[in-house]
Amino acid sequence: MPPAGSLTDDQLRFFDANGYLVLESFSSAEDVKGMRDRMAELVDGFDGVNSSVFSTKDHRQVKDDYFFKSAENISFFFEEKAFEDDGSLKQPKELSINKVGHALHEHDHVFKNFAFSENVSSLFSSLCYKRPAVIQSMYIFKQPGIGGEVVPHQDNTFLYTEPQSCTGLWLALEDATKTNGCLWAIPGSHKNGLKRRMIRDESGTHFDHPSPTYDQKEFVPLEVKSGALVVIHGDLIHQSFENLSPASRHALSLHVVDTEGCEWSKQNWLQRKTAPEPLYAN
Ligand SMILES: O=C(O)CCC(=O)C(=O)O
């Protein structure tokens, strides 16, 4: 059997036409449990002191040194709605964190094993990447009741190379449904070009253009089972809604760029002191 990431011609055609692709059963139940258990340990060891809040609505973390440093470590970001007025948590710590990132794939053996797996490498080989490298990893919790929305965006806005090369991998670590905040995407929207970039400068970050408005009727839900992988083109418009349900929706998101023939923008928010390790080099 070829590795799960080795794409057939039909799958490549679907990805090219739609800008996304769902690979069911990409990870085994055992591997999913391994990642969930490991994250529970990391959260258990987190003292709650060094942290920030993550929001895609007002980008409040834009001047936040904790956020910038997270490019090369394992950092914890709370849900915007996690706190009471007096600053105490409304729910236990493990039900209050929005995401952990952005270098889990580098510093934690369990997430590194996934990122550097044959399944992931074969996927980028199928997509003809020459020297792919994971540039960020995020464990996203979409917590019950308070899991924040992710507004419509393109990943190339944040992770820009010249020429553009970002592909997102979104692994469901629980069933993702319309009820608990699954991904939604506009099929084919990756063919309409990049709409804006987020630029880092001395005063923080800003967008070079306002966000276009999108017709919600154009989005389709990507409801998937735990273990499924959603492959996301860097120009695909995608989003997820707030999770008001009592069920969480854990996912692992990796973003990969080609480090051969593509230049990482010095204007991206994410700047590393050391070059990322490639998955393979042709
Ligand atoms: O998990 C989500 O709700 C959104 C994730 C996303 O947009 C991404 O990883 O690019």
Coordinates of C-alpha atoms and ligand atoms in Angstrom, one line a residue:
M1 CA 0.0 0.0 0.0
P2 CA 1.4 3.5 -0.9
P3 CA 1.6 6.0 2.1
A4 CA -1.7 7.8 2.9
G5 CA -0.3 11.0 1.5
S6 CA 0.6 9.7 -1.9
L7 CA -2.1 11.3 -4.0
T8 CA -3.8 9.8 -7.0
D9 CA -4.4 11.7 -10.3
D10 CA -8.1 12.1 -9.3
Q11 CA -7.2 13.6 -5.9
L12 CA -4.7 16.0 -7.5
R13 CA -7.4 17.1 -10.0
F14 CA -9.9 17.6 -7.2
F15 CA -7.3 19.7 -5.2
D16 CA -6.4 21.7 -8.3
A17 CA -10.1 22.5 -9.0
N18 CA -11.3 23.1 -5.5
G19 CA -8.3 24.3 -3.5
Y20 CA -8.9 21.7 -0.8
L21 CA -8.9 17.9 -0.4
V22 CA -10.1 15.6 2.3
L23 CA -8.1 12.5 3.0
E24 CA -10.2 10.2 5.3
S25 CA -8.3 8.0 7.8
F26 CA -5.0 9.8 7.2
S27 CA -4.0 9.2 10.8
S28 CA -4.8 6.0 12.9
A29 CA -7.0 6.2 16.0
E30 CA -3.8 5.3 18.0
D31 CA -1.8 8.2 16.5
V32 CA -4.7 10.6 17.2
K33 CA -5.0 9.4 20.8
G34 CA -1.2 9.8 21.1
M35 CA -1.4 13.5 20.0
R36 CA -4.4 14.2 22.2
D37 CA -2.8 12.6 25.3
R38 CA 0.5 14.4 24.7
M39 CA -1.3 17.7 24.5
A40 CA -3.2 17.0 27.7
E41 CA 0.2 16.5 29.4
L42 CA 1.6 19.8 27.9
V43 CA -1.5 21.7 29.1
D44 CA -1.2 20.0 32.5
G45 CA 2.4 21.3 32.8
F46 CA 1.4 24.9 31.7
D47 CA 1.3 27.2 34.7
G48 CA -1.0 29.8 33.0
V49 CA 1.4 32.6 33.8
N50 CA 3.2 33.1 30.5
S51 CA 0.4 33.2 28.0
S52 CA -1.6 35.4 25.7
V53 CA -5.1 35.6 24.1
F54 CA -5.7 34.6 20.5
S55 CA -8.3 36.3 18.4
T56 CA -8.7 36.5 14.6
K57 CA -11.2 39.3 14.9
D58 CA -9.2 42.2 16.1
H59 CA -5.7 40.7 15.9
R60 CA -5.0 42.0 19.4
Q61 CA -1.8 39.9 19.6
V62 CA -0.2 42.0 16.9
K63 CA 2.2 43.9 19.2
D64 CA 2.7 41.0 21.6
D65 CA 6.2 39.8 22.1
Y66 CA 4.9 36.5 23.4
F67 CA 3.2 35.9 20.1
F68 CA 6.3 36.8 18.0
K69 CA 8.5 34.5 20.1
S70 CA 6.0 31.6 19.7
A71 CA 7.4 31.2 16.1
E72 CA 10.2 29.0 17.6
N73 CA 8.7 27.6 20.8
I74 CA 5.6 26.0 22.4
S75 CA 3.3 28.8 23.6
F76 CA -0.2 28.9 25.0
F77 CA -3.0 31.2 23.8
F78 CA -6.3 31.5 25.7
E79 CA -9.8 31.8 24.2
E80 CA -11.0 35.4 24.1
K81 CA -14.1 34.5 26.1
A82 CA -12.2 32.4 28.7
F83 CA -12.2 35.1 31.4
E84 CA -14.6 36.6 33.9
D85 CA -14.5 40.4 34.3
D86 CA -12.2 40.0 37.3
G87 CA -9.6 38.1 35.1
S88 CA -10.3 34.6 36.6
L89 CA -11.0 31.7 34.2
K90 CA -14.6 30.8 33.6
Q91 CA -13.7 27.1 32.9
P92 CA -10.8 24.9 34.0
K93 CA -7.5 25.7 32.2
E94 CA -7.8 22.7 29.9
L95 CA -11.2 24.0 28.6
S96 CA -9.9 27.6 28.2
I97 CA -7.0 27.4 25.8
N98 CA -7.7 28.4 22.2
K99 CA -4.4 27.0 20.7
V100 CA -0.9 26.0 21.4
G101 CA 1.8 26.9 18.8
H102 CA 3.8 27.6 16.7
A103 CA 6.7 25.1 16.8
L104 CA 5.2 22.0 18.3
H105 CA 6.6 20.1 15.4
E106 CA 10.1 21.1 16.3
H107 CA 10.1 20.8 20.1
D108 CA 7.8 17.9 20.9
H109 CA 8.6 14.4 19.8
V110 CA 4.9 13.3 19.3
F111 CA 4.1 16.2 17.0
K112 CA 7.5 16.0 15.3
N113 CA 6.8 12.3 14.5
F114 CA 3.6 13.3 12.8
A115 CA 5.1 16.3 10.9
F116 CA 8.1 14.3 9.7
S117 CA 6.1 11.1 8.9
E118 CA 6.2 9.4 5.6
N119 CA 2.5 10.2 5.0
V120 CA 3.2 13.9 5.2
S121 CA 6.4 13.8 3.1
S122 CA 4.7 11.7 0.4
L123 CA 1.9 14.3 0.2
F124 CA 4.3 17.1 -0.5
S125 CA 6.1 14.9 -2.9
S126 CA 2.8 14.4 -4.8
L127 CA 2.4 18.2 -4.8
C128 CA 5.9 18.5 -6.4
Y129 CA 7.5 20.4 -3.5
K130 CA 11.3 20.4 -3.8
R131 CA 12.3 21.1 -0.2
P132 CA 9.2 21.4 2.0
A133 CA 9.4 22.6 5.6
V134 CA 6.8 23.0 8.2
I135 CA 6.9 26.7 9.1
Q136 CA 4.3 26.6 11.9
S137 CA 2.2 24.1 13.8
M138 CA -0.9 24.7 16.0
Y139 CA -2.9 22.5 18.2
I140 CA -6.4 24.1 18.0
F141 CA -9.0 23.2 20.7
K142 CA -12.2 25.0 19.6
Q143 CA -13.3 24.7 23.2
P144 CA -17.0 23.8 24.1
G145 CA -19.1 26.9 24.6
I146 CA -16.4 29.5 24.0
G147 CA -14.3 28.2 21.0
G148 CA -13.6 31.4 19.0
E149 CA -14.5 31.9 15.4
V150 CA -11.8 32.0 12.7
V151 CA -12.7 34.7 10.3
P152 CA -12.5 34.1 6.5
H153 CA -8.9 34.2 5.4
Q154 CA -6.2 32.8 3.1
D155 CA -3.1 31.3 4.7
N156 CA -0.8 33.1 2.2
T157 CA -1.9 36.3 3.9
F158 CA 0.2 35.3 6.9
L159 CA 2.8 32.9 5.6
Y160 CA 4.0 34.5 2.3
T161 CA 6.8 33.3 0.1
E162 CA 7.8 34.6 -3.3
P163 CA 6.5 32.8 -5.3
Q164 CA 3.7 31.7 -3.0
S165 CA 4.0 28.1 -1.7
C166 CA 2.0 27.7 1.5
T167 CA -0.1 24.6 1.9
G168 CA -2.1 24.0 5.1
L169 CA -2.7 20.5 6.6
W170 CA -5.5 20.3 9.0
L171 CA -5.8 17.0 10.9
A172 CA -9.1 16.4 12.8
L173 CA -8.3 15.0 16.3
E174 CA -12.1 14.7 16.9
D175 CA -15.1 14.5 14.6
A176 CA -15.6 18.1 13.2
T177 CA -19.2 19.0 12.5
K178 CA -21.3 22.0 11.7
T179 CA -22.3 21.9 15.4
N180 CA -18.9 22.0 16.9
G181 CA -17.2 24.4 14.5
C182 CA -15.9 22.5 11.4
L183 CA -13.9 24.2 8.7
W184 CA -15.9 25.9 5.9
A185 CA -14.3 26.8 2.5
I186 CA -15.3 28.5 -0.8
P187 CA -14.5 25.8 -3.4
G188 CA -12.3 27.2 -6.2
S189 CA -11.6 30.5 -4.4
H190 CA -7.8 29.7 -4.6
K191 CA -8.0 30.6 -8.3
N192 CA -8.9 34.2 -7.6
G193 CA -5.5 35.3 -6.2
L194 CA -4.3 36.5 -2.8
K195 CA -6.5 39.3 -1.4
R196 CA -4.2 40.8 1.2
R197 CA -1.1 40.4 3.3
M198 CA -0.3 40.8 6.9
I199 CA 2.8 42.9 7.3
R200 CA 5.1 43.1 10.3
D201 CA 6.8 46.3 11.0
E202 CA 8.5 48.1 14.0
S203 CA 5.1 49.0 15.5
G204 CA 3.5 45.5 15.3
T205 CA 1.5 44.1 12.3
H206 CA -1.1 45.5 9.9
F207 CA -2.9 44.3 6.8
D208 CA -2.1 46.0 3.5
H209 CA -5.8 45.9 2.4
P210 CA -9.1 45.6 4.3
S211 CA -10.7 42.2 4.2
P212 CA -13.1 41.6 1.3
T213 CA -16.6 40.7 2.3
Y214 CA -17.6 37.2 1.4
D215 CA -21.0 35.8 0.6
Q216 CA -21.7 33.1 3.3
K217 CA -23.8 31.2 0.7
E218 CA -20.6 30.4 -1.2
F219 CA -19.0 28.4 1.7
V220 CA -19.4 24.7 2.0
P221 CA -18.9 22.8 5.3
L222 CA -16.0 20.4 5.6
E223 CA -17.4 18.0 8.1
V224 CA -14.9 15.2 8.7
K225 CA -14.2 12.3 11.0
S226 CA -11.4 12.2 13.5
G227 CA -8.2 11.1 11.7
A228 CA -9.1 12.8 8.5
L229 CA -6.7 15.4 6.9
V230 CA -7.9 18.5 5.1
V231 CA -5.3 19.8 2.6
I232 CA -5.7 23.5 2.1
H233 CA -4.3 25.6 -0.8
G234 CA -2.6 28.8 0.5
D235 CA -5.1 31.0 -1.4
L236 CA -8.2 29.1 -0.4
I237 CA -10.8 31.3 1.5
H238 CA -11.7 29.3 4.6
Q239 CA -13.1 30.0 8.0
S240 CA -14.7 28.4 11.1
F241 CA -17.6 29.5 13.3
E242 CA -17.7 29.9 17.1
N243 CA -18.3 26.7 18.9
L244 CA -21.3 27.1 21.1
S245 CA -21.9 23.4 21.5
P246 CA -20.9 21.3 24.5
A247 CA -18.4 19.3 22.4
S248 CA -14.8 20.4 21.7
R249 CA -13.3 20.1 18.2
H250 CA -9.6 19.5 18.5
A251 CA -7.4 19.7 15.4
L252 CA -3.7 19.9 14.5
S253 CA -2.8 22.4 11.8
L254 CA 0.5 22.5 10.0
H255 CA 1.6 25.0 7.4
V256 CA 4.3 24.0 5.0
V257 CA 6.2 26.1 2.5
D258 CA 8.8 25.2 -0.1
T259 CA 12.3 26.4 1.0
E260 CA 13.8 25.7 -2.4
G261 CA 13.1 28.3 -5.1
C262 CA 10.7 30.3 -2.8
E263 CA 11.8 33.1 -0.6
W264 CA 10.3 33.6 2.9
S265 CA 9.1 37.2 3.2
K266 CA 11.0 39.4 5.8
Q267 CA 7.6 41.1 6.3
N268 CA 5.9 38.0 7.6
W269 CA 5.0 38.1 11.3
L270 CA 6.8 34.8 11.7
Q271 CA 10.5 35.3 11.7
R272 CA 12.9 32.5 12.8
K273 CA 16.5 32.8 14.0
T274 CA 17.3 29.3 12.6
A275 CA 16.2 27.9 9.3
P276 CA 13.4 25.3 9.5
E277 CA 14.4 21.7 9.0
P278 CA 13.1 20.4 5.6
L279 CA 10.9 17.2 5.5
Y280 CA 13.1 16.1 2.6
A281 CA 15.3 17.7 -0.1
N282 CA 15.2 16.6 -3.7
Ligands
LIG1 O1 -9.2 25.3 13.1 C1 -9.8 26.2 12.6 O2 -10.9 26.5 13.1 C2 -9.2 27.1 11.6 C3 -7.8 26.7 11.2 C4 -7.3 27.5 10.0 O3 -7.9 28.3 9.5 C5 -5.9 27.2 9.6 O4 -5.3 26.3 10.2 O5 -5.5 27.8 8.6

